[in-house]
Amino acid sequence: MPTAIYPGTFDPVTNGHLDIIQRATSIFDTVVVAVAEDSGKDTLFSLEERLEILREVTSSLKGVYVESFSGLLIKYVKKKGADAIVRGLRAVSDFEYEMQMAMMNKKMAEDIETVFFFTSTEYSFLSSSVVKQVASLGGCVKGLVPSYVEKKLKEKYNFLK
Ligand code: ADP
């Protein structure tokens, strides 16, 4: 019963993340979306908000669970008894960092594989940062994030009518 951990900041979750989660479930029986407590990034949404949003938008997906983790990812992966780490790749710019992380994790735990999914073309330009930038200026992010996230962004940026 292979289990994968999909770690990230998810500030907020986008349709690009959701696409990776859905595709990961076709290979892994269980996909744990692991929200980093201390990713080193200044986040718009608190950890609790990011968890709540992710739980809401993945509630209909079988075998998908949402949790938070802190500290070293590989320790958390081992503690969960998972088989693999899932990450998404959008562009060459993602590659260097992702490869470094994958190699480092391999060095620390040889039996854990990192599995990369290439982004779907329609989401190749999509990041949480670009979504936040557009939403903060009152732009429309429909189709880029689930409607629940759209609503949460509007609330955050006070653009609710
Ligand atoms: P992190 O801070 O760990 O990079 P993110 O939430 O930004 O957290 O991203 C988590 C993972 O999802 C990363 O592997 C990232 O490359 C991937 N990802 C983000 N956006 C997309 C997208 N549009 N398509 C595919 N993968 C994506």
Coordinates of N, CA and C in Angstrom, one line a residue, residues 7-146:
P7 N 4.8 17.4 0.4 CA 5.1 18.6 1.3 C 5.1 19.9 0.6
G8 N 4.7 21.0 1.3 CA 4.8 22.3 0.7 C 4.3 23.3 1.7
T9 N 4.3 24.6 1.2 CA 3.8 25.7 2.0 C 2.3 25.9 1.8
F10 N 1.8 25.7 0.6 CA 0.4 25.8 0.2 C -0.2 27.1 0.7
D11 N 0.4 28.2 0.3 CA -0.1 29.5 0.8 C -0.6 30.4 -0.3
P12 N -1.8 30.2 -0.8 CA -2.7 29.1 -0.6 C -2.5 28.0 -1.6
V13 N -3.3 26.9 -1.4 CA -3.3 25.8 -2.4 C -3.9 26.4 -3.7
T14 N -3.3 26.0 -4.8 CA -3.8 26.4 -6.2 C -4.3 25.2 -6.9
N15 N -4.8 25.4 -8.1 CA -5.3 24.3 -8.9 C -4.1 23.5 -9.4
G16 N -2.9 24.1 -9.5 CA -1.6 23.4 -9.9 C -1.3 22.4 -8.8
H17 N -1.4 22.8 -7.5 CA -1.2 21.8 -6.4 C -2.2 20.7 -6.5
L18 N -3.5 21.1 -6.7 CA -4.6 20.1 -6.7 C -4.4 19.0 -7.8
D19 N -3.9 19.5 -8.9 CA -3.6 18.7 -10.1 C -2.6 17.6 -9.7
I20 N -1.5 18.1 -9.0 CA -0.5 17.1 -8.6 C -1.1 16.1 -7.6
I21 N -1.9 16.6 -6.6 CA -2.4 15.7 -5.6 C -3.3 14.6 -6.3
Q22 N -4.1 15.1 -7.2 CA -5.0 14.1 -7.9 C -4.2 13.1 -8.7
R23 N -3.2 13.6 -9.4 CA -2.4 12.6 -10.2 C -1.6 11.7 -9.3
A24 N -1.2 12.2 -8.1 CA -0.4 11.3 -7.2 C -1.3 10.2 -6.7
T25 N -2.6 10.4 -6.6 CA -3.5 9.4 -6.1 C -3.7 8.2 -7.1
S26 N -3.3 8.5 -8.3 CA -3.4 7.4 -9.3 C -2.2 6.4 -9.2
I27 N -1.2 6.8 -8.5 CA 0.0 6.0 -8.3 C 0.1 5.5 -6.8
F28 N -0.3 6.4 -5.9 CA -0.2 6.0 -4.5 C -1.6 5.8 -3.9
D29 N -1.7 4.8 -3.0 CA -3.0 4.6 -2.3 C -3.3 5.7 -1.4
T30 N -2.3 6.2 -0.7 CA -2.5 7.3 0.3 C -1.5 8.4 -0.1
V31 N -2.1 9.6 -0.1 CA -1.3 10.8 -0.3 C -1.5 11.7 0.9
V32 N -0.5 12.0 1.6 CA -0.6 12.9 2.8 C 0.0 14.3 2.3
V33 N -0.9 15.2 2.3 CA -0.5 16.6 2.0 C 0.0 17.2 3.3
A34 N 1.3 17.5 3.3 CA 2.0 17.9 4.5 C 2.3 19.4 4.5
V35 N 1.7 20.1 5.3 CA 1.9 21.6 5.3 C 3.0 21.9 6.3
A36 N 4.0 22.6 5.7 CA 5.2 23.0 6.5 C 4.8 24.1 7.5
E37 N 5.1 23.8 8.8 CA 4.9 24.8 9.8 C 5.9 25.9 9.7
D38 N 7.1 25.5 9.4 CA 8.2 26.5 9.3 C 9.0 26.4 8.0
S39 N 8.3 26.8 6.9 CA 9.0 26.7 5.6 C 10.0 27.8 5.3
G40 N 10.1 28.7 6.3 CA 11.0 29.8 6.1 C 10.4 30.9 5.2
K41 N 9.2 30.7 4.8 CA 8.5 31.8 4.0 C 7.5 32.5 4.9
D42 N 7.4 33.8 4.7 CA 6.4 34.6 5.3 C 5.1 34.3 4.7
T43 N 4.1 33.8 5.5 CA 2.9 33.3 4.8 C 1.7 34.3 5.0
L44 N 0.8 34.4 4.0 CA -0.4 35.2 4.1 C -1.4 34.5 5.0
F45 N -1.5 33.2 4.8 CA -2.5 32.4 5.6 C -1.7 31.7 6.8
S46 N -2.3 31.6 7.9 CA -1.7 30.9 9.1 C -1.7 29.4 8.8
L47 N -0.9 28.7 9.6 CA -0.9 27.3 9.4 C -2.3 26.7 9.5
E48 N -3.1 27.1 10.5 CA -4.4 26.6 10.7 C -5.3 26.9 9.5
E49 N -5.2 28.1 8.9 CA -6.0 28.5 7.8 C -5.6 27.6 6.6
R50 N -4.3 27.4 6.4 CA -3.8 26.6 5.2 C -4.3 25.2 5.3
L51 N -4.3 24.6 6.6 CA -4.8 23.3 6.8 C -6.3 23.2 6.5
E52 N -7.0 24.2 7.0 CA -8.5 24.2 6.9 C -8.9 24.3 5.4
I53 N -8.2 25.1 4.7 CA -8.5 25.3 3.3 C -8.2 24.0 2.5
L54 N -7.0 23.4 2.8 CA -6.6 22.2 2.1 C -7.6 21.1 2.4
R55 N -8.0 21.0 3.6 CA -9.0 19.9 4.0 C -10.3 20.1 3.3
E56 N -10.7 21.3 3.2 CA -12.0 21.6 2.5 C -11.9 21.3 1.0
V57 N -10.8 21.7 0.3 CA -10.8 21.5 -1.1 C -10.4 20.1 -1.5
T58 N -9.9 19.3 -0.6 CA -9.5 17.9 -0.9 C -10.5 16.9 -0.3
S59 N -11.6 17.4 0.3 CA -12.5 16.5 1.0 C -13.1 15.4 0.2
S60 N -13.3 15.6 -1.1 CA -13.9 14.6 -1.9 C -12.9 13.6 -2.5
L61 N -11.6 13.9 -2.2 CA -10.6 13.0 -2.8 C -10.2 11.8 -1.9
K62 N -10.4 10.6 -2.5 CA -10.2 9.4 -1.7 C -8.7 9.2 -1.4
G63 N -8.3 8.8 -0.2 CA -6.9 8.5 0.1 C -6.1 9.7 0.3
V64 N -6.7 10.9 0.4 CA -5.9 12.1 0.6 C -6.1 12.6 2.0
Y65 N -5.0 12.9 2.7 CA -5.1 13.4 4.1 C -4.3 14.6 4.2
V66 N -4.7 15.5 5.1 CA -3.9 16.8 5.2 C -3.4 16.9 6.7
E67 N -2.1 17.1 6.8 CA -1.5 17.2 8.1 C -0.5 18.3 8.1
S68 N 0.0 18.7 9.3 CA 1.1 19.7 9.3 C 2.4 18.9 9.8
F69 N 3.5 19.5 9.5 CA 4.7 18.9 10.0 C 5.7 20.0 10.3
S70 N 6.6 19.8 11.2 CA 7.7 20.8 11.5 C 9.0 20.0 11.6
G71 N 10.0 20.8 11.4 CA 11.4 20.2 11.4 C 11.7 19.5 10.1
L72 N 12.6 18.6 10.2 CA 13.2 17.9 9.1 C 12.1 17.0 8.4
L73 N 11.9 17.3 7.1 CA 10.9 16.6 6.3 C 11.2 15.0 6.4
I74 N 12.4 14.7 6.2 CA 12.7 13.2 6.1 C 12.4 12.5 7.4
K75 N 12.5 13.2 8.5 CA 12.2 12.6 9.8 C 10.7 12.3 9.9
Y76 N 9.9 13.3 9.4 CA 8.5 13.1 9.4 C 8.1 12.0 8.4
V77 N 8.7 11.9 7.2 CA 8.4 10.9 6.3 C 8.6 9.5 6.9
K78 N 9.7 9.4 7.6 CA 10.1 8.1 8.2 C 9.1 7.7 9.3
K79 N 8.7 8.8 10.1 CA 7.8 8.6 11.2 C 6.4 8.1 10.7
K80 N 6.1 8.6 9.5 CA 4.8 8.2 8.9 C 4.9 6.8 8.2
G81 N 6.1 6.3 8.1 CA 6.3 5.1 7.4 C 6.0 5.2 5.9
A82 N 6.2 6.4 5.3 CA 5.8 6.6 3.9 C 6.9 6.1 3.0
D83 N 6.6 5.9 1.7 CA 7.5 5.3 0.8 C 8.2 6.4 -0.1
A84 N 7.5 7.5 -0.3 CA 8.0 8.5 -1.3 C 7.6 9.9 -0.9
I85 N 8.3 10.8 -1.5 CA 8.0 12.2 -1.4 C 7.6 12.7 -2.8
V86 N 6.5 13.4 -2.8 CA 6.0 13.9 -4.1 C 6.3 15.4 -4.2
R87 N 6.8 15.8 -5.4 CA 7.0 17.2 -5.6 C 6.6 17.5 -7.1
G88 N 6.3 18.8 -7.3 CA 5.9 19.2 -8.7 C 7.0 20.0 -9.3
L89 N 7.1 19.9 -10.6 CA 8.1 20.7 -11.4 C 7.4 21.5 -12.4
R90 N 7.6 22.8 -12.4 CA 7.0 23.7 -13.4 C 8.0 24.0 -14.5
A91 N 9.1 24.5 -14.1 CA 10.1 25.0 -15.1 C 11.5 24.7 -14.7
V92 N 12.4 25.0 -15.6 CA 13.8 24.7 -15.3 C 14.2 25.4 -14.0
S93 N 13.6 26.6 -13.7 CA 13.9 27.3 -12.5 C 13.6 26.5 -11.2
D94 N 12.6 25.6 -11.3 CA 12.3 24.8 -10.1 C 13.4 23.7 -9.9
F95 N 14.0 23.3 -11.0 CA 14.8 22.1 -11.1 C 16.0 22.0 -10.1
E96 N 16.8 23.1 -10.1 CA 18.0 23.1 -9.3 C 17.7 22.9 -7.8
Y97 N 16.8 23.7 -7.3 CA 16.4 23.6 -5.9 C 15.8 22.2 -5.6
E98 N 14.9 21.7 -6.4 CA 14.3 20.4 -6.2 C 15.3 19.3 -6.2
M99 N 16.2 19.4 -7.2 CA 17.2 18.3 -7.3 C 18.1 18.3 -6.0
Q100 N 18.5 19.4 -5.6 CA 19.3 19.5 -4.4 C 18.6 18.9 -3.2
M101 N 17.3 19.3 -3.0 CA 16.5 18.7 -1.9 C 16.4 17.2 -2.0
A102 N 16.1 16.7 -3.2 CA 15.9 15.3 -3.5 C 17.2 14.5 -3.1
M103 N 18.3 15.1 -3.6 CA 19.6 14.4 -3.3 C 20.0 14.4 -1.8
M104 N 19.7 15.5 -1.2 CA 19.9 15.6 0.3 C 19.1 14.6 1.0
N105 N 17.8 14.5 0.6 CA 16.9 13.6 1.3 C 17.3 12.2 1.1
K106 N 17.8 11.9 -0.2 CA 18.3 10.6 -0.5 C 19.5 10.2 0.4
K107 N 20.3 11.2 0.6 CA 21.6 11.0 1.4 C 21.2 10.6 2.8
M108 N 20.1 11.2 3.3 CA 19.7 11.0 4.7 C 18.8 9.7 4.8
A109 N 18.1 9.4 3.8 CA 17.3 8.2 3.8 C 17.2 7.5 2.5
E110 N 18.1 6.5 2.3 CA 18.3 5.9 1.0 C 17.0 5.2 0.4
D111 N 16.2 4.7 1.4 CA 15.0 4.0 1.0 C 13.8 4.8 0.6
I112 N 13.9 6.1 0.7 CA 12.8 7.0 0.4 C 13.0 7.7 -1.0
E113 N 12.1 7.5 -1.9 CA 12.3 8.1 -3.2 C 11.5 9.4 -3.3
T114 N 12.1 10.3 -4.1 CA 11.3 11.5 -4.4 C 10.8 11.3 -5.8
V115 N 9.5 11.5 -5.9 CA 8.8 11.3 -7.2 C 8.3 12.7 -7.7
F116 N 8.8 13.1 -9.0 CA 8.4 14.4 -9.5 C 7.3 14.2 -10.5
F117 N 6.3 15.1 -10.4 CA 5.3 15.2 -11.4 C 5.5 16.5 -12.2
F118 N 5.5 16.4 -13.6 CA 5.6 17.6 -14.3 C 4.2 18.3 -14.3
T119 N 4.2 19.6 -14.1 CA 3.0 20.4 -14.1 C 2.2 20.1 -15.4
S120 N 0.9 20.3 -15.3 CA 0.1 20.2 -16.5 C 0.3 21.6 -17.2
T121 N 0.3 21.6 -18.5 CA 0.6 22.9 -19.2 C -0.2 24.1 -18.7
E122 N -1.5 23.9 -18.5 CA -2.3 25.0 -18.1 C -1.9 25.6 -16.8
Y123 N -1.1 24.9 -16.0 CA -0.7 25.4 -14.7 C 0.8 25.7 -14.6
S124 N 1.4 25.7 -15.7 CA 2.9 25.8 -15.7 C 3.4 27.2 -15.2
F125 N 2.5 28.2 -15.3 CA 2.9 29.5 -14.9 C 2.4 29.9 -13.5
L126 N 1.7 28.9 -12.9 CA 0.9 29.2 -11.7 C 1.7 28.9 -10.4
S127 N 1.7 29.9 -9.5 CA 2.3 29.7 -8.2 C 1.4 30.4 -7.2
S128 N 1.6 30.0 -5.9 CA 0.8 30.7 -4.9 C 1.2 32.2 -4.9
S129 N 2.4 32.5 -5.1 CA 2.9 33.9 -5.1 C 2.2 34.8 -6.1
V130 N 2.1 34.2 -7.4 CA 1.4 35.0 -8.4 C -0.1 35.2 -8.1
V131 N -0.7 34.2 -7.6 CA -2.1 34.2 -7.2 C -2.3 35.3 -6.1
K132 N -1.4 35.4 -5.1 CA -1.5 36.4 -4.1 C -1.3 37.8 -4.6
Q133 N -0.4 37.9 -5.5 CA -0.1 39.2 -6.1 C -1.3 39.8 -6.8
V134 N -1.9 38.9 -7.7 CA -3.0 39.3 -8.5 C -4.2 39.6 -7.6
A135 N -4.5 38.7 -6.6 CA -5.6 38.9 -5.7 C -5.5 40.1 -4.8
S136 N -4.3 40.4 -4.4 CA -4.0 41.6 -3.5 C -4.4 42.9 -4.3
L137 N -4.3 42.8 -5.6 CA -4.6 44.0 -6.4 C -6.0 44.0 -6.9
G138 N -6.8 43.1 -6.4 CA -8.2 43.0 -6.8 C -8.4 42.3 -8.1
G139 N -7.4 41.6 -8.7 CA -7.5 40.9 -10.0 C -8.3 39.6 -9.8
C140 N -8.7 39.0 -10.9 CA -9.5 37.8 -10.8 C -8.6 36.6 -10.9
V141 N -8.8 35.6 -10.0 CA -8.0 34.4 -10.0 C -8.9 33.2 -10.2
K142 N -10.0 33.4 -10.8 CA -11.0 32.3 -11.1 C -10.3 31.3 -12.1
G143 N -10.4 30.1 -11.8 CA -9.8 29.0 -12.6 C -8.4 28.7 -12.2
L144 N -7.8 29.5 -11.4 CA -6.4 29.3 -11.0 C -6.4 28.6 -9.6
V145 N -7.4 28.9 -8.8 CA -7.6 28.3 -7.5 C -9.0 27.8 -7.3
P146 N -9.3 26.9 -6.4 CA -10.7 26.5 -6.2 C -11.5 27.7 -5.7

